[in-house]
Amino acid sequence: MKFHKDKGKGGEIERTATKGDSPAGRAWGSQVEGFALCPLPLLAGPGFMDLYMMNCELLATCSALGYLEGDVYHKEPDCLESVKDLIRYLRYEDETRDVRQQLGAAQILQNDLLPLIAQYPQDKLLFDAVVRLMVNLTQPALLCFGKVPHDPGSRHCFLQVVSYLQAYKEAFASEKVFGVLSEKLYDLLQLDWEQRQEEDNLLVERILLLVRNVLHIPADPEEEKSVDDDASAHDRVLWAVHVSGMDDLLKFLASSSAEQQWGLHVLEIVSLMFRDQDPEHLVATGQARPAKEQAADVRDLELLRQRELAERKSRAFQRGSRHSRFGGSYVVQGLKSIGDRDLVFHKGLHNLKDHSHDLGKEPRRVPKRRQPAREAEPCRRSALNVRLFLREFCGDFLESCYNPLMHLVKDQLLREKSQQHDETYYLWAMAFFMAFNRGRHFRPELVSETVSVRAFHFIEQNLTAYYEAMLLDKKEATSWARRMHLALKAYRELLMTVQEMDRSPDEAVRDSSRIIKNNIFYLMEYRELFLALFRKFEESRQPRSFLRDLVETTHLFLKMLEAFCRGRNNLVVQSKRVRRKKQPRAGRAAPPAQPHTPQELEELWPSLAEQLGACTQGAEPLPEDVVPFDAASETPVEEQRAEALVRIQDSLLGHQAPAALTLLRSAREVWPEQDVFGSPQAALEEEVQLLRQILFAPLPRQAAPEVEEPGEEEEEEEEEVEEELASVQVSEKEFNFLDYLKRFASASVVKAYVLLLRGYRQNSAHTNHCVAKMLHRIAYDLKMEALLFQLSVFCIFNRLLSDPSATAYKELVTFAKYILGKFFALAATNKKVYVELLFWKSTATVREMTEGYGSLQEGEDSGARRASKWTLQEEEELRELYLKYKGVEGADVIGSILAHLRAPSRTRKQVVKQLVRLGLAESVRDFPRERKGTRLVLWTEEQELELQRLFEEFQGADDILGNIMKHLTAKRSKARVVEKLLSLGLVAERKELYKKRKRKPGLPGMSEDRSPWGAAGREDPAEEEEEESDSEEEEEAWEEGGAGDRATEGPREQGTENQAAPEQDVQGLARHLRQGGLAGSLLWLQNCLNRAAEDREEDGTTQPMPLVPLLEENEDAMENQGFQKLLRKVGVRAPANEQESFWRIPAKLSPEQLRRLAASVAQEEPEGEEGSPGGPDAGLEQRAQALQTLRLARRKRGAPALPEEETPGPEQSPGSDLQRVRPVQAHLGPKRSRVIHSDDDEDPEIQAEAPAQPDPTLDREGTRPPHRRKRLRIEDEEED
């Protein structure tokens, strides 16, 4: 069988192949008749595969496509089926992409596919299949392999595919090919959406993807070693796009509202078109060179001329090479050689300055993970005609396409309709086109879509996300760093556009700029962004260009912020502070307090008895609102009984007999069982005797934590893990620019600037100015020039001052002389400053260097209480006590010394350190701290039974292990207890003993802080302690003002609800609320309590019942501070966490208790008494209560209850709510619309009954008055 290959595929070859010439041929011959291996090379030239390496089926399929004869391509009858077969072969290729390599080596795309679409564009099926195949063949190699392979074999295949793609790009640089594609795309876009089929949309997308793939192919650096202004392969493709009219179609797709589905494709193609262009250079194309560029070129030429003159001068002073061997030897004084003698130098003196001990040594190898990140490829200047075309394209794109396309893409990004990392094209377009607009007759209306606070927020969010991903995905850290750089460029261009808007002659544009600056300078996230980026900069992951852009952007931001603050005396900004509440840890046991002797207690009792007698006669008032338990504690209320006894005893010992009596009575109501605190009918004499017994009783007390010195590190880690409840507190404060500038005075920021200063020769003049300005701010404005006293900085200064072209860096030279002068002035008084050169310093070290060592400890702002020095008498006493107790066996030497030491303020750690300092002990380890439970190794049978009993008792608690540790008789470590529980089989794994955490509901006005920057997210750490202390003082003041009823705040368990308060207190609160106009809400609460009692009697089950206010009157009452206080007195539990919205009647209240509480709530003063609300209304309410009670009594006895119609309804008692809470409520309208109607139709009499002013003693849970809340809801409705 014969087959022909055309000359375009390597020459004309004719060969007769017989079946079975070789094993491989026999295997393939069974599938394709007449085809076998060909030993002759099919394709000549380097980089192409030989025929014997190509699959026989693939070769036959390619031969069936057709052949090229001159400029005319003749397709075979099976051409369409062959194209489909090639698509199927590519679908099943292996991991080395063998099919793709063989097709690329055979140049199928150049010699077959492109001529097919050029010759037969009218064949729709063939055109569609060929475009589909070319999209597959031109997709990026990185997409084919997933990532750049590391092994040599796969890496070779990867590079082969890249080389074939570069050959494809050369073939696509044809006006004819893009002309066919443009005509086809134009015809498809002419169809209306009713006439356009699904196949047409697919073909449009494939054409756009093909253009995208071709433009995405990287340039070959070996083939394109041409100078600027020379046409590269990418330039030729762009010119073909322009000549064919494809660029006009792209602008149409970007601006048409009917073609919005192709927005991301168009933006990606546009970004690839301009990937080698610089917007500032593109603006200047075709125009006369500005004076600024000419001056920069003159400056660069002057630098080169000065360096050349300096080199000539140095060569002129050098001796000739003729007598170099006999020039003599020199002894360099002050420079040591390898030994202790001075260095002997055998070369000429002109070579002395280049001498180094490192000459001849092998350079130290830097690990790959620590090498500096690679810089991106520099931008190459395209041919002039291409740049002119791109400049015109940019102008048209800004005029008609930028705003609608960016709005569309931003919407798709926010709705997550895009693919991964598509936001990078959005960021690039923002930076490029805004820079182009700024350089070409700045018109803010052309980029108005991306000049807003939302744009700043979007970039800040992406910067944060990219940084977090760079930390987590270390293998792709370089890619994430490039995305960070792209977002930083967009942020910088936004700032420059806002700065340009300030110079606009239009007043409206300047006002818009002022509003944007107000927002970005007010929010803390934007101010802290640059600090965080500097502190997290890593040279091994982020290139030097990123640091350069970061320095220039920071310079611009500080310049704008300083100008913004200059004309304002009191600029208020937002500040956020992360407040962490830690669960107190069990501290180290301190020596217990000395117990009172019986004689002392006998002497104390008569004065307490007199106070108690005065209380009975009314001469001394009893304190109110005393809660005998801590509702926020993890210990259940039933187990806090012993702590209540200790509190009563402490009150007696503190000469506070009235408080002890009130605490006793409150504890009796909480714990009435077993009459531990006396019987409910106890007389005053019995209470006095009970208080006397509590005073003389030896009650067990918990060990107080030891107060350690601030600044001392802990010797051992605590076994109990602290539970941190972090919340973000948002506040406002007055902004001070110098205080903000102090945040940059840190070693991490200065290191980054010094790293950029090291390459001052390669930096632009503007970059060097930005570096010098920031260092000048730190050294001169903040008076922290000692922060730059570092050896690496001085080496840069030395190189700068000895540079022949130093006159071109006048600013840097002046600054270097200023810093060196300050250093030598300080060295005259502080000789240790030479040693300080070796280290980077903090601000505290800088202060000690300049003001004297130890000044920070003696200053007012040291914030730490230093331990007093040991006097000679104390040292002698310590020495005597140590020698006295040193030989006592089994005794704690340090404990005995602390017990007999005269100075009571000394701690164990101080004593141990002083013993080591005096030479009485060799090390601190000679005095190990005895841990609790270390002596108990074996478990007795009684201890095991006790452990099993405690586990069964606290098995349902949130903190099983913590409760067991508190009640265990033989104190052991947690590790021992956990091991024993596992060995006894009580638990299967350790995580069953983990503490169940509960989140505390967030306070109003607080929001989460997601900045990954750590400490950089806080505005001023020094203010944290002040704010925290202020908040604590406010809480204490509120508690003193009667806020003891807030005991139900925070997370609770079902066992920690408040007990029912005395009926007298409930009646007093109800009377006060009834006078305030809440009589209807009180009756609603009474009906809810009665309903809960009925349900619990009928069902026999007790579950918490929510109080759901249906009427607005009751809803307002639930937000009233006084009404909430009444609910707590009654025993109703507040929402425990953010998942609960309603108050709940606890399950522990029995039906009898609920009815008694309902009666207490409804009971009021006799009619006609002063202070009671209106007489007729009160009579109706009493009648309603009487009927309700009678009906409940009849139902309980089995008699028929009164009909519902007899109960007075709401129409009989205006302003009240007598509706019963039923399981199935009527469907009400939206809450917001109901509020609006209620505001419009509110009765003026009802408004007159409402209190004019809210209760001034509102706690943090209290809300705004009802009318204030309604107005806010109306505003929300309008916004929606």
Coordinates of C-alpha atoms in Angstrom, one line a residue, residues 229-460:
D229 CA 10.9 48.8 18.9
D230 CA 11.3 45.5 17.0
A231 CA 8.3 43.4 16.2
S232 CA 8.1 40.2 18.2
A233 CA 5.7 37.3 17.7
H234 CA 3.3 38.8 20.2
D235 CA 3.4 42.1 18.3
R236 CA 2.7 40.4 15.0
V237 CA -0.3 38.6 16.5
L238 CA -1.6 41.9 17.9
W239 CA -1.2 43.6 14.5
A240 CA -3.1 40.7 12.8
V241 CA -5.8 41.2 15.4
H242 CA -5.9 44.9 14.5
V243 CA -5.9 44.5 10.8
S244 CA -8.6 41.8 10.8
G245 CA -11.0 44.0 12.9
M246 CA -11.0 41.7 15.9
D247 CA -10.3 44.6 18.2
D248 CA -13.5 46.3 17.2
L249 CA -15.5 43.2 17.9
L250 CA -13.9 43.0 21.3
K251 CA -14.9 46.6 22.1
F252 CA -18.4 45.8 20.9
L253 CA -18.7 42.7 23.2
A254 CA -17.4 44.8 26.2
S255 CA -19.9 47.6 25.7
S256 CA -23.0 45.8 24.5
S257 CA -25.6 45.1 27.1
A258 CA -26.9 42.1 25.1
E259 CA -23.5 40.3 25.2
Q260 CA -22.8 40.5 28.9
Q261 CA -22.1 36.7 29.1
W262 CA -18.7 37.3 27.4
G263 CA -17.5 40.0 29.8
L264 CA -14.8 37.9 31.6
H265 CA -13.5 36.5 28.3
V266 CA -13.1 39.9 26.8
L267 CA -11.4 41.3 29.9
E268 CA -8.9 38.3 29.9
I269 CA -8.1 38.9 26.2
V270 CA -7.6 42.6 26.8
S271 CA -5.2 41.9 29.7
L272 CA -3.2 39.5 27.6
M273 CA -3.0 42.1 24.8
F274 CA -1.4 44.7 27.1
R275 CA 0.8 42.3 29.2
D276 CA 4.1 43.7 27.8
Q277 CA 3.0 47.4 27.9
D278 CA 3.5 50.2 30.5
P279 CA 0.6 52.6 30.7
E280 CA 2.8 55.7 31.2
H281 CA 5.0 54.8 28.1
L282 CA 1.9 54.0 26.1
V283 CA 0.4 57.4 26.8
A284 CA 3.6 59.1 25.5
T285 CA 3.7 57.1 22.3
G286 CA 3.6 59.3 19.2
Q287 CA 4.1 62.5 21.2
A288 CA 7.1 64.7 21.9
R289 CA 9.2 63.5 24.8
P290 CA 8.3 65.5 27.9
A291 CA 10.9 67.5 29.7
K292 CA 10.7 65.2 32.7
E293 CA 11.9 62.2 30.7
Q294 CA 14.6 64.1 29.0
A295 CA 15.9 65.3 32.4
A296 CA 15.9 61.7 33.6
D297 CA 18.0 60.6 30.7
V298 CA 20.4 63.4 31.2
R299 CA 20.8 62.5 34.8
D300 CA 21.5 58.8 34.0
L301 CA 24.1 59.8 31.4
E302 CA 25.7 62.1 34.0
L303 CA 25.9 59.2 36.5
L304 CA 27.6 57.0 33.9
R305 CA 30.1 59.8 33.0
Q306 CA 31.0 60.5 36.6
R307 CA 31.7 56.8 37.3
E308 CA 33.8 56.5 34.2
L309 CA 35.9 59.6 35.2
A310 CA 36.4 58.1 38.6
E311 CA 37.6 54.8 37.2
R312 CA 40.1 56.6 34.9
K313 CA 41.4 58.7 37.8
S314 CA 41.9 55.6 40.0
R315 CA 43.8 53.8 37.2
A316 CA 46.0 56.9 36.7
F317 CA 47.2 56.7 40.3
Q318 CA 48.0 53.1 40.1
R319 CA 51.6 51.9 39.6
G320 CA 52.6 50.2 36.5
S321 CA 52.6 46.4 36.4
R322 CA 56.3 46.2 35.6
H323 CA 57.6 46.5 39.2
S324 CA 54.6 44.9 41.0
R325 CA 56.7 42.0 42.3
F326 CA 59.3 44.3 43.8
G327 CA 57.0 47.0 45.1
G328 CA 57.8 46.0 48.7
S329 CA 55.7 44.5 51.6
Y330 CA 53.7 46.5 54.1
V331 CA 52.5 45.9 57.7
V332 CA 48.9 47.0 58.1
Q333 CA 48.6 48.2 61.7
G334 CA 45.3 47.6 63.4
L335 CA 44.3 44.8 61.0
K336 CA 45.0 41.4 62.4
S337 CA 45.9 38.4 60.2
I338 CA 45.0 34.8 61.0
G339 CA 47.2 34.9 64.1
D340 CA 47.6 37.7 66.6
R341 CA 50.1 39.7 64.6
D342 CA 49.3 42.5 62.2
L343 CA 48.6 41.8 58.6
V344 CA 51.5 41.7 56.1
F345 CA 50.4 43.0 52.7
H346 CA 52.6 42.0 49.7
K347 CA 50.8 44.0 47.0
G348 CA 50.7 47.7 46.0
L349 CA 49.1 50.2 48.3
H350 CA 46.5 51.0 45.6
N351 CA 45.1 47.4 46.1
L352 CA 44.8 47.7 49.8
K353 CA 41.2 49.0 49.8
D354 CA 40.1 45.8 47.9
H355 CA 41.7 43.5 50.5
S356 CA 39.4 41.1 52.3
H357 CA 39.9 38.0 54.4
D358 CA 37.2 36.4 52.3
L359 CA 39.3 36.4 49.1
G360 CA 39.8 32.9 47.9
K361 CA 37.1 31.4 50.1
E362 CA 34.3 29.4 48.6
P363 CA 31.1 31.4 48.9
R364 CA 28.5 30.1 51.3
R365 CA 25.7 28.3 49.6
V366 CA 22.2 29.8 50.4
P367 CA 19.4 27.2 50.6
K368 CA 16.8 27.5 47.8
R369 CA 14.0 28.3 50.3
R370 CA 16.0 31.3 51.6
Q371 CA 17.1 32.7 48.2
P372 CA 15.5 36.0 47.2
A373 CA 12.3 35.7 45.1
R374 CA 12.8 36.1 41.3
E375 CA 11.8 39.3 39.7
A376 CA 9.2 39.4 37.0
E377 CA 10.4 39.8 33.4
P378 CA 10.9 43.5 32.5
C379 CA 8.4 45.1 30.1
R380 CA 9.5 45.2 26.5
R381 CA 8.7 48.1 24.2
S382 CA 6.8 47.0 21.2
A383 CA 7.0 48.3 17.6
L384 CA 5.8 51.8 17.1
N385 CA 2.8 50.9 14.9
V386 CA 1.6 48.3 17.5
R387 CA 1.9 50.9 20.3
L388 CA 0.0 53.4 18.3
F389 CA -2.8 50.9 17.7
L390 CA -2.9 49.9 21.4
R391 CA -2.9 53.6 22.5
E392 CA -6.0 54.2 20.3
F393 CA -7.6 51.0 21.6
C394 CA -7.1 52.2 25.2
G395 CA -8.7 55.5 24.5
D396 CA -11.8 54.0 22.9
F397 CA -12.0 51.3 25.6
L398 CA -12.0 54.0 28.3
E399 CA -14.6 56.1 26.5
S400 CA -17.2 53.4 25.9
C401 CA -16.3 50.1 27.6
Y402 CA -14.5 50.5 30.9
N403 CA -17.3 51.4 33.3
P404 CA -20.0 48.9 32.0
L405 CA -17.5 46.1 31.7
M406 CA -15.9 46.6 35.2
H407 CA -19.4 46.8 36.7
L408 CA -20.4 43.6 35.0
V409 CA -17.2 41.8 36.0
K410 CA -17.4 43.0 39.6
D411 CA -21.0 41.8 39.9
Q412 CA -20.0 38.3 38.6
L413 CA -17.1 38.2 41.0
L414 CA -19.3 39.0 44.0
R415 CA -21.9 36.5 42.9
E416 CA -19.2 33.8 42.4
K417 CA -20.2 33.3 38.8
S418 CA -16.5 33.4 37.7
Q419 CA -13.7 30.9 37.8
Q420 CA -10.9 30.8 40.3
H421 CA -8.5 33.7 40.3
D422 CA -10.5 35.7 37.8
E423 CA -10.3 38.7 40.1
T424 CA -6.7 39.1 39.1
Y425 CA -7.8 40.4 35.6
Y426 CA -10.1 42.8 37.4
L427 CA -7.3 44.1 39.5
W428 CA -5.0 44.4 36.5
A429 CA -7.5 46.3 34.5
M430 CA -8.2 48.7 37.4
A431 CA -4.5 49.5 37.7
F432 CA -3.7 49.8 34.0
F433 CA -6.6 51.8 32.7
M434 CA -6.7 54.2 35.7
A435 CA -3.0 54.9 35.2
F436 CA -3.6 55.4 31.4
N437 CA -6.5 57.8 32.2
R438 CA -4.4 59.7 34.7
G439 CA -1.6 60.2 32.2
R440 CA -3.9 61.1 29.2
H441 CA -6.0 64.2 30.1
F442 CA -7.3 63.0 33.4
R443 CA -11.1 62.6 33.3
P444 CA -12.5 61.0 36.5
E445 CA -15.9 60.2 34.9
L446 CA -14.3 57.6 32.6
V447 CA -13.2 55.5 35.6
S448 CA -16.0 56.4 38.0
E449 CA -17.0 52.7 38.4
T450 CA -13.7 51.8 40.2
V451 CA -13.2 55.0 42.2
S452 CA -15.1 54.4 45.4
V453 CA -14.7 53.2 48.9
R454 CA -16.1 49.8 47.8
A455 CA -13.1 49.5 45.5
F456 CA -10.7 50.1 48.4
H457 CA -12.6 47.5 50.4
F458 CA -12.4 44.9 47.6
I459 CA -8.7 45.3 47.2
E460 CA -8.1 45.2 51.0

